[in-house]
DNA sequence: GGCCATGTTGACGTTAACGTAAAGGTTACC
DNA sequence: GGTAACCTTTACGTTAACGTCAACATGGCC
């Protein structure tokens, strides 16, 4: 294979601006054991695998996962190097997480229903509002 | 209408056990302006509307909403008593929240895909594992 | 060689969302 | 009338997830 295997490296600053987080955040994730970038001398250098992990972390955040939970997910992601019982434990955890996701899916649908209801009442209220001259002017573009 | 309009009252303890939270949590939500139960003397008394709000809060929590965000939702829920621009602002916020939900929906689907992949690799690893005598016994039911 | 951008390691500060403990007030029961 | 099971307020403690600031190193460039 040629070296064109897409093996690019990133500085912490690039990563930060790419994912719209601060460098402090990225270092904090490392402290918390979620990332472990290579080094050249003092400096951290990040690879694609680190980007994948960061993406997982941030996606988890948007779903309300704690960093500890995301770390589990990441640890599971990398090395399929366990014995039978470890692998089975992992499968059980995966099922748990699936269950959480199912619940969240449900919650989202219920939330959407709520929002629809509020929006409807909102529109109704707007419709019954006596529109003032000022409002009329705004609507017709002055 | 008869008094059978389902107007039941609840103590803080009932609410807590019904929703599986502590009384501290419920009082905290009140401090934070999310609930404002009636009182008889010193004691708080909760009604159906309070249950609805609490349900919204907890659902929000499962989706990673902050209490401040849930409070907004609740404030919106109750009084359609605004003027035109308030109502329009409300509608914009609803759209924002819908966008968040859409993103979360996407995140969930991506997460599920990840989980599928990990599970698959997990199963593969299990299949290629040399199963020991002990493992065989377990599988065949001793 | 000075400066600027970017990196590094501490270390302390902050916010949200409660937990926990203290001290006391009701009502119900035996 | 005591004690048990609730409720109340007040207040300090805790954890997660960073923010912020200081003090210093490093590489490029003019």
mmCIF file of C-alpha atoms (C1' of nucleotides) in Angstrom:
data_model
loop_
_atom_site.group_PDB
_atom_site.id
_atom_site.type_symbol
_atom_site.label_atom_id
_atom_site.label_comp_id
_atom_site.label_asym_id
_atom_site.label_seq_id
_atom_site.Cartn_x
_atom_site.Cartn_y
_atom_site.Cartn_z
ATOM 1 C CA UNK A 1 0.000 0.000 0.000
ATOM 2 C CA UNK A 2 1.155 3.480 -0.729
ATOM 3 C CA UNK A 3 1.374 6.003 2.084
ATOM 4 C CA UNK A 4 -1.782 7.558 0.683
ATOM 5 C CA UNK A 5 -3.838 5.515 3.143
ATOM 6 C CA UNK A 6 -5.264 8.738 4.429
ATOM 7 C CA UNK A 7 -2.971 8.802 7.441
ATOM 8 C CA UNK A 8 -3.057 12.456 8.237
ATOM 9 C CA UNK A 9 -2.121 13.955 11.539
ATOM 10 C CA UNK A 10 -3.733 16.792 13.397
ATOM 11 C CA UNK A 11 -2.688 19.220 16.066
ATOM 12 C CA UNK A 12 -4.896 19.862 19.032
ATOM 13 C CA UNK A 13 -5.834 23.220 17.609
ATOM 14 C CA UNK A 14 -7.009 21.782 14.316
ATOM 15 C CA UNK A 15 -9.067 19.183 16.075
ATOM 16 C CA UNK A 16 -10.569 21.818 18.312
ATOM 17 C CA UNK A 17 -11.655 24.091 15.495
ATOM 18 C CA UNK A 18 -12.818 21.169 13.371
ATOM 19 C CA UNK A 19 -15.149 19.949 16.082
ATOM 20 C CA UNK A 20 -15.885 23.325 17.576
ATOM 21 C CA UNK A 21 -14.628 22.580 21.058
ATOM 22 C CA UNK A 22 -11.805 24.144 23.045
ATOM 23 C CA UNK A 23 -8.377 22.626 23.408
ATOM 24 C CA UNK A 24 -9.041 22.486 27.122
ATOM 25 C CA UNK A 25 -11.942 20.170 26.427
ATOM 26 C CA UNK A 26 -9.798 17.860 24.345
ATOM 27 C CA UNK A 27 -7.123 17.713 27.014
ATOM 28 C CA UNK A 28 -9.782 17.075 29.580
ATOM 29 C CA UNK A 29 -11.040 14.108 27.593
ATOM 30 C CA UNK A 30 -7.524 12.785 27.621
ATOM 31 C CA UNK A 31 -7.273 13.197 31.397
ATOM 32 C CA UNK A 32 -10.525 11.304 31.646
ATOM 33 C CA UNK A 33 -9.048 8.436 29.649
ATOM 34 C CA UNK A 34 -11.114 8.945 26.529
ATOM 35 C CA UNK A 35 -8.265 9.886 24.240
ATOM 36 C CA UNK A 36 -4.589 8.974 24.240
ATOM 37 C CA UNK A 37 -2.933 10.714 21.333
ATOM 38 C CA UNK A 38 0.617 10.030 20.261
ATOM 39 C CA UNK A 39 3.312 12.541 21.046
ATOM 40 C CA UNK A 40 6.241 13.980 19.273
ATOM 41 C CA UNK A 41 8.290 15.417 22.041
ATOM 42 C CA UNK A 42 5.830 17.298 24.159
ATOM 43 C CA UNK A 43 3.205 17.895 21.552
ATOM 44 C CA UNK A 44 0.136 15.781 21.059
ATOM 45 C CA UNK A 45 -0.512 14.480 17.583
ATOM 46 C CA UNK A 46 -3.910 13.147 16.647
ATOM 47 C CA UNK A 47 -4.890 10.630 13.988
ATOM 48 C CA UNK A 48 -8.094 9.561 12.318
ATOM 49 C CA UNK A 49 -8.857 7.127 15.111
ATOM 50 C CA UNK A 50 -8.813 10.015 17.548
ATOM 51 C CA UNK A 51 -11.265 11.889 15.377
ATOM 52 C CA UNK A 52 -13.581 8.918 15.393
ATOM 53 C CA UNK A 53 -13.432 8.772 19.167
ATOM 54 C CA UNK A 54 -14.058 12.467 19.519
ATOM 55 C CA UNK A 55 -17.008 12.180 17.194
ATOM 56 C CA UNK A 56 -18.427 9.398 19.351
ATOM 57 C CA UNK A 57 -17.948 11.450 22.496
ATOM 58 C CA UNK A 58 -19.708 14.487 21.122
ATOM 59 C CA UNK A 59 -22.540 12.443 19.707
ATOM 60 C CA UNK A 60 -22.892 10.864 23.125
ATOM 61 C CA UNK A 61 -22.994 14.308 24.704
ATOM 62 C CA UNK A 62 -25.855 15.358 22.471
ATOM 63 C CA UNK A 63 -27.729 12.325 23.728
ATOM 64 C CA UNK A 64 -26.988 13.076 27.350
ATOM 65 C CA UNK A 65 -24.344 10.400 27.852
ATOM 66 C CA UNK A 66 -21.784 11.015 30.545
ATOM 67 C CA UNK A 67 -18.114 10.913 29.684
ATOM 68 C CA UNK A 68 -17.825 7.692 31.667
ATOM 69 C CA UNK A 69 -20.446 6.115 29.458
ATOM 70 C CA UNK A 70 -18.762 7.332 26.320
ATOM 71 C CA UNK A 71 -15.478 5.975 27.579
ATOM 72 C CA UNK A 72 -17.038 2.548 27.941
ATOM 73 C CA UNK A 73 -18.315 2.731 24.425
ATOM 74 C CA UNK A 74 -14.884 3.677 23.148
ATOM 75 C CA UNK A 75 -13.098 1.003 25.104
ATOM 76 C CA UNK A 76 -15.478 -1.506 23.620
ATOM 77 C CA UNK A 77 -14.932 -0.123 20.199
ATOM 78 C CA UNK A 78 -11.252 -0.752 19.937
ATOM 79 C CA UNK A 79 -9.957 -4.101 20.994
ATOM 80 C CA UNK A 80 -11.954 -7.265 20.516
ATOM 81 C CA UNK A 81 -9.391 -8.987 22.638
ATOM 82 C CA UNK A 82 -11.494 -10.440 25.410
ATOM 83 C CA UNK A 83 -12.377 -13.921 26.464
ATOM 84 C CA UNK A 84 -15.784 -15.457 26.165
ATOM 85 C CA UNK A 85 -17.301 -14.024 29.330
ATOM 86 C CA UNK A 86 -15.933 -10.577 28.640
ATOM 87 C CA UNK A 87 -17.434 -10.634 25.184
ATOM 88 C CA UNK A 88 -20.767 -11.743 26.569
ATOM 89 C CA UNK A 89 -20.673 -8.974 29.137
ATOM 90 C CA UNK A 90 -20.017 -6.552 26.328
ATOM 91 C CA UNK A 91 -23.001 -7.866 24.385
ATOM 92 C CA UNK A 92 -25.198 -7.352 27.426
ATOM 93 C CA UNK A 93 -24.007 -3.774 27.743
ATOM 94 C CA UNK A 94 -24.742 -3.202 24.118
ATOM 95 C CA UNK A 95 -28.271 -4.422 24.698
ATOM 96 C CA UNK A 96 -28.650 -2.064 27.643
ATOM 97 C CA UNK A 97 -27.567 0.835 25.532
ATOM 98 C CA UNK A 98 -29.930 -0.169 22.779
ATOM 99 C CA UNK A 99 -32.706 -0.080 25.328
ATOM 100 C CA UNK A 100 -31.717 3.445 26.330
ATOM 101 C CA UNK A 101 -31.776 4.503 22.713
ATOM 102 C CA UNK A 102 -35.225 2.988 22.243
ATOM 103 C CA UNK A 103 -36.451 4.960 25.248
ATOM 104 C CA UNK A 104 -34.915 8.142 23.903
ATOM 105 C CA UNK A 105 -36.535 7.556 20.549
ATOM 106 C CA UNK A 106 -39.865 7.288 22.316
ATOM 107 C CA UNK A 107 -39.175 10.421 24.319
ATOM 108 C CA UNK A 108 -38.370 12.298 21.168
ATOM 109 C CA UNK A 109 -41.619 11.294 19.568
ATOM 110 C CA UNK A 110 -43.566 12.345 22.653
ATOM 111 C CA UNK A 111 -41.693 15.639 22.761
ATOM 112 C CA UNK A 112 -42.542 16.267 19.150
ATOM 113 C CA UNK A 113 -46.180 15.663 19.904
ATOM 114 C CA UNK A 114 -46.015 18.158 22.754
ATOM 115 C CA UNK A 115 -44.369 20.708 20.535
ATOM 116 C CA UNK A 116 -47.023 20.197 17.889
ATOM 117 C CA UNK A 117 -49.724 20.830 20.464
ATOM 118 C CA UNK A 118 -48.094 23.982 21.782
ATOM 119 C CA UNK A 119 -47.493 25.241 18.268
ATOM 120 C CA UNK A 120 -51.102 24.633 17.365
ATOM 121 C CA UNK A 121 -52.398 26.537 20.368
ATOM 122 C CA UNK A 122 -49.945 29.227 19.470
ATOM 123 C CA UNK A 123 -51.266 29.545 15.954
ATOM 124 C CA UNK A 124 -54.840 29.545 17.225
ATOM 125 C CA UNK A 125 -54.013 32.350 19.610
ATOM 126 C CA UNK A 126 -52.400 34.321 16.800
ATOM 127 C CA UNK A 127 -55.459 33.829 14.629
ATOM 128 C CA UNK A 128 -57.835 35.206 17.255
ATOM 129 C CA UNK A 129 -55.650 38.192 18.057
ATOM 130 C CA UNK A 130 -57.062 41.458 16.826
ATOM 131 C CA UNK A 131 -54.327 42.694 14.552
ATOM 132 C CA UNK A 132 -53.494 46.294 15.115
ATOM 133 C CA UNK A 133 -52.664 48.840 12.415
ATOM 134 C CA UNK A 134 -48.984 48.502 13.306
ATOM 135 C CA UNK A 135 -49.135 44.778 12.908
ATOM 136 C CA UNK A 136 -50.887 45.146 9.562
ATOM 137 C CA UNK A 137 -48.189 47.507 8.350
ATOM 138 C CA UNK A 138 -45.501 45.067 9.370
ATOM 139 C CA UNK A 139 -47.215 42.285 7.518
ATOM 140 C CA UNK A 140 -47.693 44.212 4.288
ATOM 141 C CA UNK A 141 -44.075 45.333 4.372
ATOM 142 C CA UNK A 142 -44.698 48.866 5.693
ATOM 143 C CA UNK B 1 -69.734 18.596 36.458
ATOM 144 C CA UNK B 2 -69.399 16.248 39.354
ATOM 145 C CA UNK B 3 -66.272 16.383 41.497
ATOM 146 C CA UNK B 4 -65.218 13.166 39.754
ATOM 147 C CA UNK B 5 -63.221 15.263 37.297
ATOM 148 C CA UNK B 6 -60.148 13.342 38.380
ATOM 149 C CA UNK B 7 -58.958 16.159 40.605
ATOM 150 C CA UNK B 8 -56.762 14.207 42.957
ATOM 151 C CA UNK B 9 -54.077 15.653 45.131
ATOM 152 C CA UNK B 10 -50.694 14.238 45.942
ATOM 153 C CA UNK B 11 -48.141 14.722 48.661
ATOM 154 C CA UNK B 12 -44.515 15.217 47.825
ATOM 155 C CA UNK B 13 -43.773 11.717 49.008
ATOM 156 C CA UNK B 14 -46.332 10.144 46.689
ATOM 157 C CA UNK B 15 -45.039 12.094 43.747
ATOM 158 C CA UNK B 16 -41.499 11.095 44.585
ATOM 159 C CA UNK B 17 -42.205 7.396 44.751
ATOM 160 C CA UNK B 18 -44.483 7.522 41.703
ATOM 161 C CA UNK B 19 -41.770 9.038 39.575
ATOM 162 C CA UNK B 20 -38.863 7.402 41.333
ATOM 163 C CA UNK B 21 -37.095 10.575 42.357
ATOM 164 C CA UNK B 22 -36.292 11.953 45.813
ATOM 165 C CA UNK B 23 -38.322 14.617 47.555
ATOM 166 C CA UNK B 24 -35.169 16.715 47.513
ATOM 167 C CA UNK B 25 -35.237 16.618 43.745
ATOM 168 C CA UNK B 26 -38.840 17.770 43.625
ATOM 169 C CA UNK B 27 -38.174 20.638 46.006
ATOM 170 C CA UNK B 28 -35.152 21.553 43.958
ATOM 171 C CA UNK B 29 -37.272 21.760 40.830
ATOM 172 C CA UNK B 30 -39.513 24.135 42.711
ATOM 173 C CA UNK B 31 -36.549 26.293 43.738
ATOM 174 C CA UNK B 32 -35.547 26.338 40.095
ATOM 175 C CA UNK B 33 -38.979 27.640 39.163
ATOM 176 C CA UNK B 34 -40.190 24.514 37.402
ATOM 177 C CA UNK B 35 -42.952 23.652 39.828
ATOM 178 C CA UNK B 36 -45.123 25.796 42.074
ATOM 179 C CA UNK B 37 -47.455 23.526 43.984
ATOM 180 C CA UNK B 38 -50.295 24.795 46.113
ATOM 181 C CA UNK B 39 -49.968 24.741 49.853
ATOM 182 C CA UNK B 40 -52.170 23.917 52.733
ATOM 183 C CA UNK B 41 -50.425 25.562 55.604
ATOM 184 C CA UNK B 42 -46.829 24.582 55.231
ATOM 185 C CA UNK B 43 -47.327 21.468 53.181
ATOM 186 C CA UNK B 44 -47.080 21.264 49.460
ATOM 187 C CA UNK B 45 -49.986 19.721 47.592
ATOM 188 C CA UNK B 46 -49.602 18.607 44.023
ATOM 189 C CA UNK B 47 -52.175 18.218 41.288
ATOM 190 C CA UNK B 48 -52.354 16.560 37.914
ATOM 191 C CA UNK B 49 -50.825 19.584 36.238
ATOM 192 C CA UNK B 50 -47.782 19.204 38.451
ATOM 193 C CA UNK B 51 -47.492 15.572 37.417
ATOM 194 C CA UNK B 52 -47.556 16.603 33.789
ATOM 195 C CA UNK B 53 -44.797 19.093 34.378
ATOM 196 C CA UNK B 54 -42.695 16.599 36.261
ATOM 197 C CA UNK B 55 -43.155 14.122 33.458
ATOM 198 C CA UNK B 56 -41.945 16.718 30.969
ATOM 199 C CA UNK B 57 -38.919 17.493 33.118
ATOM 200 C CA UNK B 58 -37.874 13.885 33.449
ATOM 201 C CA UNK B 59 -38.408 13.211 29.782
ATOM 202 C CA UNK B 60 -36.235 16.215 29.056
ATOM 203 C CA UNK B 61 -33.570 14.871 31.364
ATOM 204 C CA UNK B 62 -33.452 11.595 29.481
ATOM 205 C CA UNK B 63 -32.784 13.639 26.366
ATOM 206 C CA UNK B 64 -30.058 15.681 27.994
ATOM 207 C CA UNK B 65 -32.070 18.872 28.414
ATOM 208 C CA UNK B 66 -30.992 21.187 31.191
ATOM 209 C CA UNK B 67 -33.502 22.257 33.787
ATOM 210 C CA UNK B 68 -33.429 25.741 32.316
ATOM 211 C CA UNK B 69 -34.483 24.345 28.961
ATOM 212 C CA UNK B 70 -37.235 22.288 30.510
ATOM 213 C CA UNK B 71 -38.445 25.324 32.386
ATOM 214 C CA UNK B 72 -38.793 27.195 29.125
ATOM 215 C CA UNK B 73 -40.808 24.369 27.692
ATOM 216 C CA UNK B 74 -43.069 24.355 30.720
ATOM 217 C CA UNK B 75 -43.547 28.094 30.710
ATOM 218 C CA UNK B 76 -44.537 27.852 27.093
ATOM 219 C CA UNK B 77 -46.873 25.022 27.841
ATOM 220 C CA UNK B 78 -49.146 26.840 30.222
ATOM 221 C CA UNK B 79 -50.344 30.277 29.310
ATOM 222 C CA UNK B 80 -51.104 31.282 25.777
ATOM 223 C CA UNK B 81 -51.391 34.798 27.037
ATOM 224 C CA UNK B 82 -48.833 36.606 24.963
ATOM 225 C CA UNK B 83 -48.971 39.231 22.312
ATOM 226 C CA UNK B 84 -48.145 38.700 18.699
ATOM 227 C CA UNK B 85 -44.396 39.064 18.926
ATOM 228 C CA UNK B 86 -44.188 36.881 22.012
ATOM 229 C CA UNK B 87 -46.123 34.187 20.266
ATOM 230 C CA UNK B 88 -43.888 34.412 17.252
ATOM 231 C CA UNK B 89 -40.817 34.188 19.434
ATOM 232 C CA UNK B 90 -42.326 31.117 20.987
ATOM 233 C CA UNK B 91 -42.860 29.539 17.598
ATOM 234 C CA UNK B 92 -39.235 30.167 16.715
ATOM 235 C CA UNK B 93 -38.112 28.472 19.887
ATOM 236 C CA UNK B 94 -40.298 25.526 19.108
ATOM 237 C CA UNK B 95 -38.622 25.251 15.729
ATOM 238 C CA UNK B 96 -35.217 25.352 17.380
ATOM 239 C CA UNK B 97 -36.179 22.541 19.662
ATOM 240 C CA UNK B 98 -37.554 20.542 16.783
ATOM 241 C CA UNK B 99 -34.175 20.913 15.127
ATOM 242 C CA UNK B 100 -32.456 19.582 18.239
ATOM 243 C CA UNK B 101 -34.782 16.622 18.258
ATOM 244 C CA UNK B 102 -34.062 15.932 14.607
ATOM 245 C CA UNK B 103 -30.346 15.955 15.368
ATOM 246 C CA UNK B 104 -30.845 13.628 18.286
ATOM 247 C CA UNK B 105 -32.861 11.286 16.133
ATOM 248 C CA UNK B 106 -29.959 11.198 13.706
ATOM 249 C CA UNK B 107 -27.485 10.634 16.512
ATOM 250 C CA UNK B 108 -29.530 7.737 17.779
ATOM 251 C CA UNK B 109 -29.570 6.086 14.397
ATOM 252 C CA UNK B 110 -25.820 6.508 14.042
ATOM 253 C CA UNK B 111 -25.302 5.140 17.532
ATOM 254 C CA UNK B 112 -27.388 2.135 16.697
ATOM 255 C CA UNK B 113 -25.270 1.511 13.638
ATOM 256 C CA UNK B 114 -22.145 1.683 15.775
ATOM 257 C CA UNK B 115 -23.608 -0.722 18.255
ATOM 258 C CA UNK B 116 -24.526 -3.122 15.475
ATOM 259 C CA UNK B 117 -20.959 -3.035 14.220
ATOM 260 C CA UNK B 118 -19.462 -3.658 17.631
ATOM 261 C CA UNK B 119 -21.925 -6.444 18.289
ATOM 262 C CA UNK B 120 -21.083 -8.065 14.983
ATOM 263 C CA UNK B 121 -17.375 -8.006 15.677
ATOM 264 C CA UNK B 122 -18.178 -9.353 19.082
ATOM 265 C CA UNK B 123 -20.084 -12.285 17.664
ATOM 266 C CA UNK B 124 -17.347 -12.960 15.139
ATOM 267 C CA UNK B 125 -14.767 -13.017 17.891
ATOM 268 C CA UNK B 126 -16.916 -15.416 19.867
ATOM 269 C CA UNK B 127 -17.261 -17.699 16.882
ATOM 270 C CA UNK B 128 -13.539 -17.954 16.290
ATOM 271 C CA UNK B 129 -12.776 -18.547 19.964
ATOM 272 C CA UNK B 130 -11.754 -22.094 20.709
ATOM 273 C CA UNK B 131 -14.456 -23.200 23.098
ATOM 274 C CA UNK B 132 -13.125 -24.962 26.135
ATOM 275 C CA UNK B 133 -14.679 -27.994 27.778
ATOM 276 C CA UNK B 134 -16.146 -25.749 30.464
ATOM 277 C CA UNK B 135 -17.760 -23.529 27.923
ATOM 278 C CA UNK B 136 -19.232 -26.520 26.107
ATOM 279 C CA UNK B 137 -20.781 -27.801 29.324
ATOM 280 C CA UNK B 138 -22.365 -24.431 29.973
ATOM 281 C CA UNK B 139 -23.838 -24.346 26.527
ATOM 282 C CA UNK B 140 -25.314 -27.815 26.637
ATOM 283 C CA UNK B 141 -26.804 -27.124 30.045
ATOM 284 C CA UNK B 142 -24.127 -28.912 32.134
ATOM 285 C "C1'" DG C 1 17.222 37.974 18.160
ATOM 286 C "C1'" DG C 2 12.766 39.413 19.075
ATOM 287 C "C1'" DC C 3 8.067 38.483 18.470
ATOM 288 C "C1'" DC C 4 3.952 35.900 17.601
ATOM 289 C "C1'" DA C 5 1.142 31.878 17.240
ATOM 290 C "C1'" DT C 6 0.638 27.681 19.124
ATOM 291 C "C1'" DG C 7 1.712 24.335 22.103
ATOM 292 C "C1'" DT C 8 2.618 22.438 27.224
ATOM 293 C "C1'" DT C 9 1.585 21.534 32.396
ATOM 294 C "C1'" DG C 10 -0.351 22.829 36.687
ATOM 295 C "C1'" DA C 11 -3.821 24.735 39.623
ATOM 296 C "C1'" DC C 12 -7.763 26.934 41.104
ATOM 297 C "C1'" DG C 13 -12.692 28.566 39.844
ATOM 298 C "C1'" DT C 14 -17.437 27.672 38.317
ATOM 299 C "C1'" DT C 15 -22.042 25.805 37.254
ATOM 300 C "C1'" DA C 16 -25.720 22.409 37.361
ATOM 301 C "C1'" DA C 17 -28.135 19.142 39.781
ATOM 302 C "C1'" DC C 18 -28.799 17.340 43.260
ATOM 303 C "C1'" DG C 19 -27.154 14.636 48.257
ATOM 304 C "C1'" DT C 20 -26.955 14.875 53.069
ATOM 305 C "C1'" DA C 21 -27.464 16.316 57.617
ATOM 306 C "C1'" DA C 22 -29.578 19.242 61.311
ATOM 307 C "C1'" DA C 23 -33.436 20.925 63.705
ATOM 308 C "C1'" DG C 24 -37.963 21.295 64.022
ATOM 309 C "C1'" DG C 25 -43.500 21.108 63.075
ATOM 310 C "C1'" DT C 26 -47.973 17.776 62.205
ATOM 311 C "C1'" DT C 27 -50.856 14.057 62.371
ATOM 312 C "C1'" DA C 28 -52.033 9.270 63.734
ATOM 313 C "C1'" DC C 29 -51.817 5.578 66.480
ATOM 314 C "C1'" DC C 30 -51.328 2.750 70.733
ATOM 315 C "C1'" DG D 1 -48.107 11.220 76.042
ATOM 316 C "C1'" DG D 2 -44.578 9.200 73.403
ATOM 317 C "C1'" DT D 3 -43.010 7.720 69.166
ATOM 318 C "C1'" DA D 4 -43.330 6.934 64.214
ATOM 319 C "C1'" DA D 5 -44.044 8.535 59.813
ATOM 320 C "C1'" DC D 6 -44.457 12.097 57.393
ATOM 321 C "C1'" DC D 7 -43.605 16.940 56.239
ATOM 322 C "C1'" DT D 8 -40.887 21.653 56.582
ATOM 323 C "C1'" DT D 9 -36.654 25.030 56.006
ATOM 324 C "C1'" DT D 10 -31.704 25.987 56.114
ATOM 325 C "C1'" DA D 11 -27.314 25.102 54.858
ATOM 326 C "C1'" DC D 12 -23.255 22.981 53.596
ATOM 327 C "C1'" DG D 13 -21.145 19.070 50.577
ATOM 328 C "C1'" DT D 14 -20.359 16.718 46.139
ATOM 329 C "C1'" DT D 15 -19.620 15.384 41.278
ATOM 330 C "C1'" DA D 16 -19.104 16.193 36.349
ATOM 331 C "C1'" DA D 17 -17.427 18.899 32.849
ATOM 332 C "C1'" DC D 18 -15.223 22.027 31.767
ATOM 333 C "C1'" DG D 19 -13.324 27.590 32.089
ATOM 334 C "C1'" DT D 20 -9.671 30.548 33.236
ATOM 335 C "C1'" DC D 21 -5.217 32.020 34.320
ATOM 336 C "C1'" DA D 22 -0.246 31.637 35.046
ATOM 337 C "C1'" DA D 23 4.231 30.406 33.654
ATOM 338 C "C1'" DC D 24 6.866 28.331 30.365
ATOM 339 C "C1'" DA D 25 8.581 25.858 25.829
ATOM 340 C "C1'" DT D 26 8.864 25.758 20.626
ATOM 341 C "C1'" DG D 27 8.914 26.778 15.802
ATOM 342 C "C1'" DG D 28 8.622 30.096 12.021
ATOM 343 C "C1'" DC D 29 9.706 34.572 10.078
ATOM 344 C "C1'" DC D 30 11.377 39.245 9.232
#
